[in-house]
Amino acid sequence: MSTTTEPVFSVRNLWKVFGPKADRIPGSADGGLSAEELRQKTGCTAAVRDVSFDVQKGEVFVVMGLSGSGKSTLVRCLTRLIEPTSGELAIDGEDVLAMDRSRLRELRRHRASMVFQHFGLLPHRSVLDNVAYGLEIQGVGKAARRAKAAEIVEKVGLAGFEGRRPSQLSGGQQQRVGLARALAVDPEVLLFDEPFSALDPLIRRDMQEEVIRLHREEGRTMIFITHDLSEALRLGDRIALMRDGRIVQLGTPEEIVVSPADDYVRDFVRDVPREQVVTARSAMRPPEGDEASNGPSIAPDATVSEAIEAVARSGAPARVVDGGRCLGVVDSERLLAVVAGVKAEAVAA
């Protein structure tokens, strides 16, 4: 993940309240009421409550929560598909809330493209023409848009399907068309709103792999909404975990699993296999003797699970190497302690 001083999206104290006189809720005493108390007292629902975060360039930023947590409302607020009630919202430093209709159209067509759970494909159009649709809306000529669409179709693994209609495709293939359509307009940010939740588990995993591959190849900024913890941990550079419209914890997958902010988060991550999330960097210790020059090497962001395999194969501690420099070593004692839930600092060297 690369970062810049200017975030792609910057969100400060964002609220979205539905109901009568909604604009009176943010910043008031009523804003601190529970969801049920707020409904009973004011008739309002606060779907997003005082949310702040930045999304950096090249980051996969996951917003996760159960149904009703506010995550889908939040992502729609980012491009004003839903109008925020109050707060500050900027893309590349430009005030999104101050945009007129023309600038909003430009934002949605060129800069931030949505991929929804329901594909919304045009049934009478071929795969190629579905993918080219956004370019057509932009006024790109037929030959140019079809050439670009063909390039993207191949990129998402649908070469050979260009002439088929959506009804001739599986659910996973239809979702690939939806992804290709979003990619075709070359947006700065891809916004995913639970795009794979209706897919079968194996197809869902394939699509997750596709997102990981595309991100690795292109480094495109992505904001991904999901209710699935394993999906969030697999895809996210950072995760914002929402409950009742608020972000209850924001951090890396490792931070959320190892250091949950409260009992709610702790319950959420209780069954997560730590060895699949915690990294070698967190489990390593300083090398002793000739350990810095001998033994297998692994990357700092390798998981403890991967480190265990390396140590088991060689029978020796593994070196944690970054740019040719040994940062530390991991041995079986420290790795097994991490699996057991003991923090590395507490393990005797």
Coordinates of C-alpha atoms in Angstrom, one line a residue:
M1 CA 0.0 0.0 0.0
S2 CA 1.4 3.4 -0.9
T3 CA 0.4 6.6 1.0
T4 CA 0.4 10.3 0.2
T5 CA 0.0 13.4 2.3
E6 CA -3.3 14.1 0.4
P7 CA -5.8 11.3 0.9
V8 CA -8.0 10.2 -1.9
F9 CA -11.1 10.4 0.3
S10 CA -11.2 12.4 3.5
V11 CA -14.2 12.1 5.7
R12 CA -14.8 14.2 8.9
N13 CA -17.7 14.0 11.3
L14 CA -20.0 12.6 8.7
W15 CA -23.7 12.1 9.6
K16 CA -26.6 10.7 7.7
V17 CA -29.9 10.9 9.5
F18 CA -33.3 9.9 8.0
G19 CA -36.5 11.3 9.4
P20 CA -38.2 14.6 10.3
K21 CA -35.9 17.6 11.1
A22 CA -32.9 15.3 10.6
D23 CA -30.5 18.2 10.5
R24 CA -31.1 18.9 14.1
I25 CA -29.7 15.6 15.3
P26 CA -25.9 15.9 14.5
G27 CA -24.1 17.5 17.4
S28 CA -27.2 17.5 19.7
A29 CA -27.8 15.5 22.8
D30 CA -30.2 13.4 20.9
G31 CA -27.3 12.3 18.6
G32 CA -25.9 10.3 21.5
L33 CA -29.1 8.2 22.0
S34 CA -29.3 4.6 21.1
A35 CA -31.0 3.8 17.8
E36 CA -34.2 2.7 19.5
E37 CA -34.3 5.7 21.8
L38 CA -33.6 8.1 18.9
R39 CA -36.5 6.6 16.9
Q40 CA -38.9 6.8 19.8
K41 CA -38.0 10.4 20.8
T42 CA -37.5 12.0 17.3
G43 CA -38.8 9.6 14.7
C44 CA -35.3 9.7 13.1
T45 CA -32.8 7.0 12.3
A46 CA -29.1 7.9 12.4
A47 CA -27.6 5.5 9.8
V48 CA -24.1 7.1 9.9
R49 CA -23.0 8.8 13.2
D50 CA -20.0 11.2 13.4
V51 CA -17.8 9.0 11.1
S52 CA -14.2 10.2 10.3
F53 CA -11.5 8.5 8.3
D54 CA -9.1 8.9 5.4
V55 CA -8.5 6.6 2.4
Q56 CA -5.0 6.7 1.1
K57 CA -4.0 6.3 -2.6
G58 CA -3.5 2.6 -3.5
E59 CA -5.2 1.4 -0.3
V60 CA -7.9 -1.3 0.0
F61 CA -10.1 0.2 2.7
V62 CA -12.7 -2.2 3.9
V63 CA -15.9 -1.0 5.8
M64 CA -17.3 -4.0 7.6
G65 CA -20.4 -4.5 9.8
L66 CA -23.5 -6.5 10.3
S67 CA -26.8 -5.6 8.5
G68 CA -28.0 -2.2 9.7
S69 CA -24.6 -1.0 10.8
G70 CA -24.6 1.8 8.3
K71 CA -21.8 0.6 6.0
S72 CA -23.8 0.7 2.7
T73 CA -25.3 4.1 3.5
L74 CA -21.8 5.4 4.2
V75 CA -20.3 4.3 0.9
R76 CA -23.3 5.9 -1.0
C77 CA -22.6 9.1 0.9
L78 CA -19.1 9.2 -0.6
T79 CA -20.4 10.1 -4.1
R80 CA -23.7 11.6 -2.8
L81 CA -25.9 8.9 -4.1
I82 CA -27.2 9.5 -0.6
E83 CA -26.9 13.1 0.6
P84 CA -25.1 13.4 3.9
T85 CA -26.9 15.3 6.6
S86 CA -23.7 17.0 7.9
G87 CA -20.0 16.8 8.0
E88 CA -17.1 17.2 5.7
L89 CA -16.3 15.0 2.6
A90 CA -13.5 15.6 0.1
I91 CA -11.9 13.7 -2.8
D92 CA -8.3 14.7 -3.6
G93 CA -8.9 17.8 -1.5
E94 CA -12.0 18.9 -3.4
D95 CA -15.1 19.4 -1.4
V96 CA -17.7 16.8 -2.6
L97 CA -20.5 18.4 -0.7
A98 CA -20.0 21.7 -2.6
M99 CA -20.1 20.0 -6.0
D100 CA -22.8 21.0 -8.4
R101 CA -24.6 18.4 -10.6
S102 CA -22.1 18.7 -13.4
R103 CA -19.1 18.0 -11.0
L104 CA -21.1 15.2 -9.4
R105 CA -21.7 13.5 -12.7
E106 CA -18.0 13.8 -13.5
L107 CA -17.1 12.3 -10.1
R108 CA -19.4 9.3 -10.6
R109 CA -18.5 8.7 -14.3
H110 CA -14.7 9.2 -14.1
R111 CA -13.3 9.3 -10.6
A112 CA -15.3 6.8 -8.4
S113 CA -17.0 3.8 -10.0
M114 CA -19.4 1.6 -8.1
V115 CA -19.7 -2.2 -8.2
F116 CA -23.0 -3.4 -6.6
Q117 CA -24.2 -6.7 -5.3
H118 CA -26.9 -6.7 -8.0
F119 CA -25.1 -6.4 -11.3
G120 CA -27.7 -4.3 -13.2
L121 CA -26.5 -5.6 -16.6
L122 CA -28.4 -4.6 -19.7
P123 CA -30.1 -7.9 -20.8
H124 CA -30.3 -7.1 -24.5
R125 CA -26.6 -6.2 -24.8
S126 CA -23.6 -8.4 -25.2
V127 CA -20.9 -8.7 -22.6
L128 CA -18.7 -6.4 -24.7
D129 CA -21.4 -3.7 -25.0
N130 CA -22.3 -4.0 -21.3
V131 CA -18.6 -3.3 -20.4
A132 CA -18.5 -0.4 -22.9
Y133 CA -21.7 1.2 -21.6
G134 CA -19.9 3.6 -19.2
L135 CA -17.6 4.7 -22.0
E136 CA -20.7 5.3 -24.2
I137 CA -22.2 7.5 -21.6
Q138 CA -18.9 9.5 -21.5
G139 CA -19.2 10.0 -25.3
V140 CA -16.3 7.8 -26.4
G141 CA -16.6 6.7 -30.0
K142 CA -17.8 3.2 -30.8
A143 CA -14.6 1.7 -32.1
A144 CA -12.5 3.2 -29.2
R145 CA -14.9 2.1 -26.5
R146 CA -15.2 -1.5 -27.9
A147 CA -11.5 -1.8 -28.1
K148 CA -11.1 -0.6 -24.5
A149 CA -13.9 -3.0 -23.4
A150 CA -12.3 -5.9 -25.1
E151 CA -9.1 -5.2 -23.2
I152 CA -10.9 -5.1 -19.9
V153 CA -12.9 -8.2 -20.7
E154 CA -9.7 -10.1 -21.1
K155 CA -8.3 -8.7 -17.9
V156 CA -11.2 -10.0 -15.8
G157 CA -11.0 -13.5 -17.4
L158 CA -13.9 -13.3 -19.8
A159 CA -12.1 -13.6 -23.1
G160 CA -14.2 -15.6 -25.5
F161 CA -17.5 -14.5 -23.8
E162 CA -17.7 -11.0 -25.5
G163 CA -20.7 -11.9 -27.6
R164 CA -22.8 -13.6 -25.0
R165 CA -25.8 -12.0 -23.3
P166 CA -26.0 -11.8 -19.4
S167 CA -28.6 -14.6 -19.3
Q168 CA -26.0 -16.9 -20.8
L169 CA -23.6 -16.3 -18.0
S170 CA -23.2 -17.7 -14.5
G171 CA -23.5 -15.5 -11.4
G172 CA -19.8 -15.2 -11.1
Q173 CA -19.4 -14.4 -14.7
Q174 CA -22.0 -11.7 -14.5
Q175 CA -20.2 -10.2 -11.5
R176 CA -17.0 -10.2 -13.6
V177 CA -18.9 -8.2 -16.2
G178 CA -20.0 -5.7 -13.5
L179 CA -16.4 -5.4 -12.4
A180 CA -15.2 -4.9 -16.0
R181 CA -17.8 -2.2 -16.6
A182 CA -16.5 -0.3 -13.5
L183 CA -12.9 -0.7 -14.6
A184 CA -13.5 0.3 -18.2
V185 CA -14.0 4.0 -17.3
D186 CA -10.5 3.9 -15.5
P187 CA -11.7 5.4 -12.2
E188 CA -9.4 6.6 -9.6
V189 CA -11.4 4.7 -6.9
L190 CA -13.4 1.5 -7.1
L191 CA -16.3 1.3 -4.6
F192 CA -17.6 -2.2 -3.9
D193 CA -20.9 -2.5 -2.1
E194 CA -21.1 -6.2 -0.9
P195 CA -20.5 -7.3 -4.5
F196 CA -20.0 -11.0 -3.8
S197 CA -22.5 -11.7 -1.0
A198 CA -25.0 -13.4 -3.3
L199 CA -22.4 -15.7 -4.9
D200 CA -21.7 -19.3 -4.0
P201 CA -18.7 -19.7 -1.7
L202 CA -16.3 -21.1 -4.3
I203 CA -17.3 -18.4 -6.8
R204 CA -17.0 -15.8 -4.1
R205 CA -13.5 -16.8 -3.3
D206 CA -12.6 -16.7 -7.0
M207 CA -13.9 -13.1 -7.2
Q208 CA -11.9 -12.2 -4.1
E209 CA -8.8 -13.6 -5.8
E210 CA -9.7 -11.5 -8.8
V211 CA -9.9 -8.3 -6.8
I212 CA -6.5 -9.1 -5.1
R213 CA -4.9 -9.8 -8.5
L214 CA -6.2 -6.6 -10.0
H215 CA -5.1 -4.6 -7.0
R216 CA -1.6 -6.2 -7.1
E217 CA -1.3 -5.4 -10.8
E218 CA -2.8 -1.9 -10.9
G219 CA -2.5 -0.5 -7.3
R220 CA -5.9 1.1 -7.7
T221 CA -7.6 2.6 -4.6
M222 CA -10.5 0.5 -3.5
I223 CA -13.2 0.9 -0.9
F224 CA -14.9 -2.4 -0.1
I225 CA -18.1 -2.9 1.8
T226 CA -18.8 -6.3 3.4
H227 CA -20.5 -8.0 6.3
D228 CA -18.2 -11.0 6.0
L229 CA -15.2 -10.9 8.4
S230 CA -13.1 -13.4 6.5
E231 CA -13.6 -11.4 3.3
A232 CA -12.6 -8.2 5.2
L233 CA -9.5 -9.8 6.7
R234 CA -8.5 -11.2 3.3
L235 CA -8.9 -8.1 1.2
G236 CA -8.3 -5.1 3.5
D237 CA -5.1 -3.1 4.1
R238 CA -7.2 -1.4 6.8
I239 CA -10.7 -2.2 8.2
A240 CA -13.3 0.1 9.6
L241 CA -15.6 -2.0 11.8
M242 CA -19.1 -0.3 12.1
R243 CA -21.9 -0.8 14.6
D244 CA -25.1 1.3 14.9
G245 CA -23.7 3.9 12.4
R246 CA -20.4 4.4 14.2
I247 CA -16.9 3.1 13.5
V248 CA -16.0 1.2 16.7
Q249 CA -12.5 0.3 15.5
L250 CA -10.3 1.2 12.5
G251 CA -7.0 -0.6 11.9
T252 CA -5.1 -3.3 10.0
P253 CA -6.5 -6.8 10.1
E254 CA -3.7 -7.7 12.5
E255 CA -4.5 -4.8 14.8
I256 CA -8.2 -5.7 14.9
V257 CA -7.6 -9.4 15.6
V258 CA -4.7 -9.0 18.1
S259 CA -6.0 -5.8 19.9
P260 CA -9.8 -5.6 19.6
A261 CA -11.1 -2.2 20.9
D262 CA -14.0 -3.5 22.9
D263 CA -16.0 -6.6 23.7
Y264 CA -18.1 -6.2 20.5
V265 CA -15.0 -6.4 18.3
R266 CA -13.5 -9.2 20.5
D267 CA -16.6 -11.3 19.9
F268 CA -16.4 -10.6 16.2
V269 CA -12.9 -11.9 15.9
R270 CA -13.0 -14.6 18.5
D271 CA -12.9 -17.5 16.0
V272 CA -10.4 -16.0 13.6
P273 CA -7.3 -18.2 13.2
R274 CA -4.6 -15.8 14.4
E275 CA -1.9 -17.5 12.4
Q276 CA -3.6 -16.5 9.2
V277 CA -3.6 -12.8 10.2
V278 CA -0.6 -12.0 12.4
T279 CA 2.6 -11.3 10.5
A280 CA 6.1 -12.4 10.9
R281 CA 7.1 -8.9 11.8
S282 CA 5.0 -9.0 14.9
A283 CA 6.3 -12.4 15.9
M284 CA 10.1 -11.9 15.3
R285 CA 12.9 -11.5 17.8
P286 CA 16.5 -10.2 17.4
P287 CA 18.8 -12.8 15.7
E288 CA 21.4 -14.6 17.8
G289 CA 24.8 -15.8 16.7
D290 CA 24.8 -16.5 13.0
E291 CA 21.0 -16.6 12.7
A292 CA 21.0 -13.4 10.6
S293 CA 22.8 -15.1 7.8
N294 CA 21.5 -18.7 8.0
G295 CA 18.2 -20.4 7.5
P296 CA 15.2 -19.8 5.3
S297 CA 14.0 -16.2 4.7
I298 CA 10.4 -14.8 4.7
A299 CA 9.0 -11.4 4.1
P300 CA 7.9 -9.2 7.1
D301 CA 4.3 -9.4 6.0
A302 CA 4.3 -13.2 5.6
T303 CA 1.6 -14.7 7.9
V304 CA 2.6 -16.7 11.0
S305 CA 1.0 -19.7 9.1
E306 CA 3.5 -19.2 6.3
A307 CA 6.3 -18.8 8.8
I308 CA 5.4 -22.0 10.6
E309 CA 5.7 -23.9 7.2
A310 CA 9.2 -22.3 6.6
V311 CA 10.4 -23.3 10.1
A312 CA 9.0 -26.8 9.9
R313 CA 10.6 -27.4 6.5
S314 CA 14.1 -26.3 7.6
G315 CA 14.0 -27.2 11.2
A316 CA 15.7 -23.9 11.9
P317 CA 14.5 -20.3 12.7
A318 CA 13.4 -18.3 9.7
R319 CA 14.9 -14.9 8.9
V320 CA 12.5 -12.0 8.4
V321 CA 14.1 -10.2 5.5
D322 CA 13.2 -6.9 3.8
G323 CA 15.2 -5.4 1.0
G324 CA 18.1 -7.8 1.7
R325 CA 18.3 -6.8 5.3
C326 CA 17.5 -9.3 8.2
L327 CA 15.1 -7.6 10.5
G328 CA 14.8 -10.5 12.9
V329 CA 14.0 -14.2 13.2
V330 CA 11.0 -16.3 14.1
D331 CA 11.3 -19.6 15.7
S332 CA 8.8 -22.4 16.6
E333 CA 8.4 -21.2 20.2
R334 CA 7.4 -17.6 19.3
L335 CA 5.2 -18.8 16.4
L336 CA 3.3 -21.3 18.5
A337 CA 2.8 -18.7 21.2
V338 CA 1.2 -16.4 18.6
V339 CA -1.2 -19.2 17.6
A340 CA -2.0 -19.6 21.3
G341 CA -2.8 -15.9 21.6
V342 CA 0.3 -14.9 23.6
K343 CA 1.8 -11.5 22.4
A344 CA 5.3 -11.9 21.1
E345 CA 6.8 -9.5 23.7
A346 CA 5.6 -11.9 26.4
V347 CA 7.5 -14.8 25.0
A348 CA 10.9 -15.5 26.5
A349 CA 13.6 -15.2 23.8

